[in-house]
Amino acid sequence: MGNNNTEIVAILLAGRDILLDTTHSSYGWTGLHAACYNNSVESARLFLAHPACTTHIVTMLDKEGRTAEMIANTRGNQDCVRIIKEFIDKEKTKEQEDIQRLMKRL
């Protein structure tokens, strides 16, 4: 993700056995961490759009205790920060709606 090559990112994310929570490098980064470090907004967007992407994965900590959002913020990559916040807000809304639907059934 360091070269902002979204075509390669899209191919990798299309793999059947892709594990979004896999970390690499000595930093313990996920692909989202790397995308946010390099301000690869489109790569981050592809990562977040993957059906297996969850709030748990998005908020994973690297070896220094930083989320991808924290890395993006530190580096001034505000577009990455924004799309991560939007993802998390959307997931929270889905969870709340699911809880409300369940409560109505009771």
Short mmCIF file of N, CA and C in Angstrom, two decimals:
data_model
loop_
_atom_site.label_atom_id
_atom_site.label_comp_id
_atom_site.label_asym_id
_atom_site.label_seq_id
_atom_site.Cartn_x
_atom_site.Cartn_y
_atom_site.Cartn_z
N MET A 1 0.81 -1.20 0.00
CA MET A 1 0.00 0.00 0.00
C MET A 1 0.86 1.26 0.00
N GLY A 2 2.13 1.06 0.12
CA GLY A 2 3.03 2.19 0.17
C GLY A 2 3.13 2.95 -1.14
N ASN A 3 2.83 2.28 -2.25
CA ASN A 3 2.94 2.94 -3.55
C ASN A 3 1.61 3.42 -4.07
N ASN A 4 0.57 3.41 -3.23
CA ASN A 4 -0.76 3.83 -3.63
C ASN A 4 -1.26 3.08 -4.85
N ASN A 5 -0.91 1.82 -4.98
CA ASN A 5 -1.35 1.03 -6.12
C ASN A 5 -2.66 0.34 -5.78
N THR A 6 -3.75 1.04 -6.04
CA THR A 6 -5.06 0.52 -5.65
C THR A 6 -5.46 -0.71 -6.46
N GLU A 7 -4.94 -0.86 -7.66
CA GLU A 7 -5.26 -2.05 -8.45
C GLU A 7 -4.76 -3.31 -7.75
N ILE A 8 -3.55 -3.26 -7.23
CA ILE A 8 -3.00 -4.41 -6.51
C ILE A 8 -3.77 -4.64 -5.22
N VAL A 9 -4.10 -3.58 -4.52
CA VAL A 9 -4.87 -3.70 -3.28
C VAL A 9 -6.22 -4.36 -3.58
N ALA A 10 -6.88 -3.94 -4.64
CA ALA A 10 -8.17 -4.52 -5.02
C ALA A 10 -8.03 -6.00 -5.33
N ILE A 11 -6.98 -6.38 -6.03
CA ILE A 11 -6.75 -7.80 -6.35
C ILE A 11 -6.53 -8.60 -5.07
N LEU A 12 -5.71 -8.08 -4.17
CA LEU A 12 -5.45 -8.79 -2.91
C LEU A 12 -6.72 -8.93 -2.07
N LEU A 13 -7.50 -7.88 -2.01
CA LEU A 13 -8.73 -7.91 -1.21
C LEU A 13 -9.79 -8.81 -1.83
N ALA A 14 -9.67 -9.10 -3.11
CA ALA A 14 -10.63 -9.98 -3.78
C ALA A 14 -10.34 -11.46 -3.51
N GLY A 15 -9.19 -11.74 -2.92
CA GLY A 15 -8.83 -13.13 -2.62
C GLY A 15 -9.80 -13.77 -1.65
N ARG A 16 -10.13 -15.01 -1.89
CA ARG A 16 -11.11 -15.72 -1.04
C ARG A 16 -10.62 -15.88 0.39
N ASP A 17 -9.35 -16.05 0.56
CA ASP A 17 -8.81 -16.35 1.89
C ASP A 17 -8.16 -15.14 2.56
N ILE A 18 -8.51 -13.94 2.15
CA ILE A 18 -7.89 -12.74 2.71
C ILE A 18 -8.25 -12.61 4.20
N LEU A 19 -7.26 -12.31 4.99
CA LEU A 19 -7.45 -12.09 6.43
C LEU A 19 -7.11 -10.63 6.72
N LEU A 20 -8.11 -9.83 6.94
CA LEU A 20 -7.90 -8.40 7.13
C LEU A 20 -7.19 -8.07 8.43
N ASP A 21 -7.25 -8.97 9.39
CA ASP A 21 -6.62 -8.69 10.68
C ASP A 21 -5.19 -9.21 10.77
N THR A 22 -4.65 -9.67 9.65
CA THR A 22 -3.27 -10.12 9.62
C THR A 22 -2.35 -8.92 9.68
N THR A 23 -1.34 -9.03 10.53
CA THR A 23 -0.37 -7.93 10.64
C THR A 23 0.92 -8.34 9.95
N HIS A 24 1.65 -7.33 9.53
CA HIS A 24 2.94 -7.57 8.89
C HIS A 24 3.93 -6.54 9.40
N SER A 25 5.13 -6.75 9.09
CA SER A 25 6.24 -5.86 9.47
C SER A 25 6.50 -5.90 10.96
N SER A 26 7.58 -5.31 11.33
CA SER A 26 7.94 -5.26 12.75
C SER A 26 7.04 -4.31 13.53
N TYR A 27 6.20 -3.55 12.83
CA TYR A 27 5.31 -2.59 13.49
C TYR A 27 4.00 -3.22 13.95
N GLY A 28 3.68 -4.39 13.41
CA GLY A 28 2.40 -5.01 13.74
C GLY A 28 1.23 -4.34 13.07
N TRP A 29 1.45 -3.86 11.86
CA TRP A 29 0.41 -3.14 11.12
C TRP A 29 -0.46 -4.07 10.30
N THR A 30 -1.74 -3.72 10.22
CA THR A 30 -2.63 -4.33 9.24
C THR A 30 -2.45 -3.54 7.93
N GLY A 31 -3.12 -4.00 6.89
CA GLY A 31 -3.09 -3.25 5.63
C GLY A 31 -3.65 -1.85 5.81
N LEU A 32 -4.63 -1.71 6.69
CA LEU A 32 -5.22 -0.38 6.92
C LEU A 32 -4.22 0.55 7.59
N HIS A 33 -3.43 0.04 8.52
CA HIS A 33 -2.38 0.86 9.13
C HIS A 33 -1.44 1.40 8.05
N ALA A 34 -1.01 0.50 7.16
CA ALA A 34 -0.07 0.91 6.11
C ALA A 34 -0.70 1.93 5.18
N ALA A 35 -1.95 1.72 4.81
CA ALA A 35 -2.64 2.66 3.93
C ALA A 35 -2.72 4.04 4.58
N CYS A 36 -3.05 4.07 5.87
CA CYS A 36 -3.18 5.35 6.57
C CYS A 36 -1.84 6.04 6.76
N TYR A 37 -0.80 5.27 7.00
CA TYR A 37 0.54 5.84 7.12
C TYR A 37 0.95 6.54 5.83
N ASN A 38 0.63 5.90 4.71
CA ASN A 38 1.03 6.42 3.39
C ASN A 38 -0.01 7.32 2.75
N ASN A 39 -1.07 7.64 3.47
CA ASN A 39 -2.16 8.47 2.96
C ASN A 39 -2.74 7.89 1.67
N SER A 40 -2.85 6.57 1.64
CA SER A 40 -3.45 5.87 0.50
C SER A 40 -4.95 5.79 0.73
N VAL A 41 -5.62 6.90 0.49
CA VAL A 41 -7.04 7.02 0.81
C VAL A 41 -7.87 5.97 0.07
N GLU A 42 -7.60 5.79 -1.20
CA GLU A 42 -8.37 4.81 -1.98
C GLU A 42 -8.13 3.39 -1.47
N SER A 43 -6.90 3.07 -1.10
CA SER A 43 -6.61 1.75 -0.54
C SER A 43 -7.34 1.57 0.79
N ALA A 44 -7.34 2.59 1.61
CA ALA A 44 -8.06 2.53 2.89
C ALA A 44 -9.56 2.36 2.63
N ARG A 45 -10.08 3.06 1.66
CA ARG A 45 -11.50 2.96 1.31
C ARG A 45 -11.84 1.52 0.87
N LEU A 46 -10.98 0.92 0.05
CA LEU A 46 -11.20 -0.46 -0.39
C LEU A 46 -11.18 -1.42 0.81
N PHE A 47 -10.23 -1.22 1.71
CA PHE A 47 -10.12 -2.05 2.91
C PHE A 47 -11.40 -1.95 3.73
N LEU A 48 -11.87 -0.73 3.95
CA LEU A 48 -13.06 -0.51 4.77
C LEU A 48 -14.33 -1.04 4.10
N ALA A 49 -14.35 -1.10 2.79
CA ALA A 49 -15.52 -1.58 2.05
C ALA A 49 -15.59 -3.11 1.98
N HIS A 50 -14.53 -3.77 2.38
CA HIS A 50 -14.51 -5.23 2.30
C HIS A 50 -15.56 -5.81 3.25
N PRO A 51 -16.32 -6.81 2.79
CA PRO A 51 -17.38 -7.38 3.63
C PRO A 51 -16.89 -7.95 4.97
N ALA A 52 -15.64 -8.35 5.04
CA ALA A 52 -15.12 -8.92 6.29
C ALA A 52 -14.57 -7.86 7.24
N CYS A 53 -14.58 -6.62 6.83
CA CYS A 53 -14.04 -5.55 7.68
C CYS A 53 -15.02 -5.24 8.81
N THR A 54 -14.49 -5.18 10.02
CA THR A 54 -15.31 -4.91 11.21
C THR A 54 -14.68 -3.79 12.03
N THR A 55 -15.45 -3.29 12.96
CA THR A 55 -14.93 -2.27 13.87
C THR A 55 -13.74 -2.82 14.64
N HIS A 56 -13.81 -4.08 15.02
CA HIS A 56 -12.69 -4.70 15.75
C HIS A 56 -11.40 -4.63 14.91
N ILE A 57 -11.50 -4.95 13.64
CA ILE A 57 -10.32 -4.91 12.77
C ILE A 57 -9.83 -3.48 12.59
N VAL A 58 -10.75 -2.56 12.38
CA VAL A 58 -10.39 -1.15 12.15
C VAL A 58 -9.72 -0.54 13.38
N THR A 59 -10.07 -1.01 14.55
CA THR A 59 -9.51 -0.42 15.78
C THR A 59 -8.37 -1.27 16.37
N MET A 60 -7.84 -2.19 15.58
CA MET A 60 -6.70 -2.99 16.05
C MET A 60 -5.51 -2.09 16.34
N LEU A 61 -4.76 -2.44 17.37
CA LEU A 61 -3.59 -1.67 17.77
C LEU A 61 -2.33 -2.30 17.19
N ASP A 62 -1.40 -1.44 16.79
CA ASP A 62 -0.10 -1.94 16.36
C ASP A 62 0.77 -2.19 17.60
N LYS A 63 2.03 -2.51 17.40
CA LYS A 63 2.91 -2.82 18.53
C LYS A 63 3.18 -1.63 19.44
N GLU A 64 2.89 -0.44 18.94
CA GLU A 64 3.07 0.77 19.77
C GLU A 64 1.75 1.26 20.34
N GLY A 65 0.68 0.46 20.17
CA GLY A 65 -0.62 0.82 20.72
C GLY A 65 -1.39 1.83 19.90
N ARG A 66 -1.12 1.91 18.61
CA ARG A 66 -1.79 2.90 17.76
C ARG A 66 -2.73 2.22 16.77
N THR A 67 -3.90 2.82 16.60
CA THR A 67 -4.82 2.38 15.56
C THR A 67 -4.40 3.02 14.24
N ALA A 68 -4.99 2.53 13.15
CA ALA A 68 -4.73 3.13 11.84
C ALA A 68 -5.17 4.59 11.84
N GLU A 69 -6.28 4.87 12.49
CA GLU A 69 -6.78 6.26 12.57
C GLU A 69 -5.78 7.16 13.30
N MET A 70 -5.21 6.65 14.38
CA MET A 70 -4.22 7.43 15.13
C MET A 70 -3.00 7.73 14.27
N ILE A 71 -2.56 6.74 13.51
CA ILE A 71 -1.40 6.95 12.62
C ILE A 71 -1.72 8.00 11.57
N ALA A 72 -2.90 7.88 10.96
CA ALA A 72 -3.30 8.86 9.95
C ALA A 72 -3.36 10.26 10.54
N ASN A 73 -3.91 10.37 11.73
CA ASN A 73 -4.04 11.68 12.38
C ASN A 73 -2.67 12.28 12.68
N THR A 74 -1.77 11.47 13.20
CA THR A 74 -0.42 11.94 13.52
C THR A 74 0.30 12.45 12.28
N ARG A 75 0.06 11.80 11.16
CA ARG A 75 0.74 12.16 9.91
C ARG A 75 -0.02 13.24 9.13
N GLY A 76 -1.14 13.69 9.65
CA GLY A 76 -1.90 14.74 8.98
C GLY A 76 -2.72 14.25 7.80
N ASN A 77 -2.99 12.95 7.77
CA ASN A 77 -3.75 12.36 6.66
C ASN A 77 -5.24 12.35 7.02
N GLN A 78 -5.83 13.52 6.96
CA GLN A 78 -7.18 13.73 7.46
C GLN A 78 -8.27 13.02 6.65
N ASP A 79 -8.04 12.78 5.38
CA ASP A 79 -9.03 12.03 4.60
C ASP A 79 -9.14 10.61 5.13
N CYS A 80 -8.01 10.00 5.47
CA CYS A 80 -8.04 8.66 6.06
C CYS A 80 -8.74 8.68 7.41
N VAL A 81 -8.46 9.68 8.21
CA VAL A 81 -9.12 9.82 9.52
C VAL A 81 -10.63 9.91 9.32
N ARG A 82 -11.05 10.73 8.38
CA ARG A 82 -12.48 10.94 8.13
C ARG A 82 -13.19 9.66 7.71
N ILE A 83 -12.60 8.91 6.78
CA ILE A 83 -13.31 7.72 6.30
C ILE A 83 -13.34 6.62 7.36
N ILE A 84 -12.34 6.57 8.22
CA ILE A 84 -12.38 5.60 9.32
C ILE A 84 -13.47 5.98 10.31
N LYS A 85 -13.56 7.26 10.66
CA LYS A 85 -14.61 7.70 11.58
C LYS A 85 -15.99 7.42 10.98
N GLU A 86 -16.14 7.67 9.69
CA GLU A 86 -17.42 7.39 9.03
C GLU A 86 -17.75 5.90 9.10
N PHE A 87 -16.75 5.05 8.88
CA PHE A 87 -16.97 3.60 8.95
C PHE A 87 -17.42 3.20 10.35
N ILE A 88 -16.72 3.68 11.36
CA ILE A 88 -17.05 3.32 12.75
C ILE A 88 -18.44 3.82 13.11
N ASP A 89 -18.77 5.05 12.73
CA ASP A 89 -20.11 5.59 13.01
C ASP A 89 -21.19 4.75 12.33
N LYS A 90 -20.95 4.35 11.09
CA LYS A 90 -21.91 3.54 10.36
C LYS A 90 -22.10 2.18 11.03
N GLU A 91 -21.02 1.58 11.48
CA GLU A 91 -21.11 0.29 12.16
C GLU A 91 -21.86 0.41 13.48
N LYS A 92 -21.64 1.49 14.23
CA LYS A 92 -22.35 1.70 15.49
C LYS A 92 -23.85 1.85 15.23
N THR A 93 -24.19 2.58 14.17
CA THR A 93 -25.60 2.76 13.82
C THR A 93 -26.24 1.42 13.48
N LYS A 94 -25.53 0.58 12.71
CA LYS A 94 -26.04 -0.75 12.37
C LYS A 94 -26.28 -1.58 13.63
N GLU A 95 -25.33 -1.54 14.55
CA GLU A 95 -25.46 -2.30 15.79
C GLU A 95 -26.67 -1.83 16.59
N GLN A 96 -26.87 -0.51 16.67
CA GLN A 96 -28.01 0.03 17.41
C GLN A 96 -29.32 -0.37 16.75
N GLU A 97 -29.36 -0.36 15.43
CA GLU A 97 -30.57 -0.77 14.72
C GLU A 97 -30.85 -2.25 14.94
N ASP A 98 -29.80 -3.07 14.95
CA ASP A 98 -29.97 -4.50 15.20
C ASP A 98 -30.53 -4.73 16.60
N ILE A 99 -30.03 -4.01 17.57
CA ILE A 99 -30.50 -4.14 18.95
C ILE A 99 -31.97 -3.74 19.04
N GLN A 100 -32.33 -2.65 18.38
CA GLN A 100 -33.72 -2.18 18.40
C GLN A 100 -34.65 -3.22 17.76
N ARG A 101 -34.22 -3.84 16.65
CA ARG A 101 -35.02 -4.88 16.01
C ARG A 101 -35.21 -6.08 16.93
N LEU A 102 -34.15 -6.45 17.61
CA LEU A 102 -34.24 -7.58 18.54
C LEU A 102 -35.17 -7.26 19.71
N MET A 103 -35.07 -6.05 20.21
CA MET A 103 -35.91 -5.65 21.34
C MET A 103 -37.39 -5.66 20.95
N LYS A 104 -37.70 -5.30 19.73
CA LYS A 104 -39.10 -5.30 19.27
C LYS A 104 -39.66 -6.72 19.19
N ARG A 105 -38.79 -7.67 18.93
CA ARG A 105 -39.22 -9.06 18.83
C ARG A 105 -39.54 -9.66 20.20
N LEU A 106 -38.95 -9.08 21.22
CA LEU A 106 -39.17 -9.61 22.58
C LEU A 106 -40.47 -9.13 23.08
#
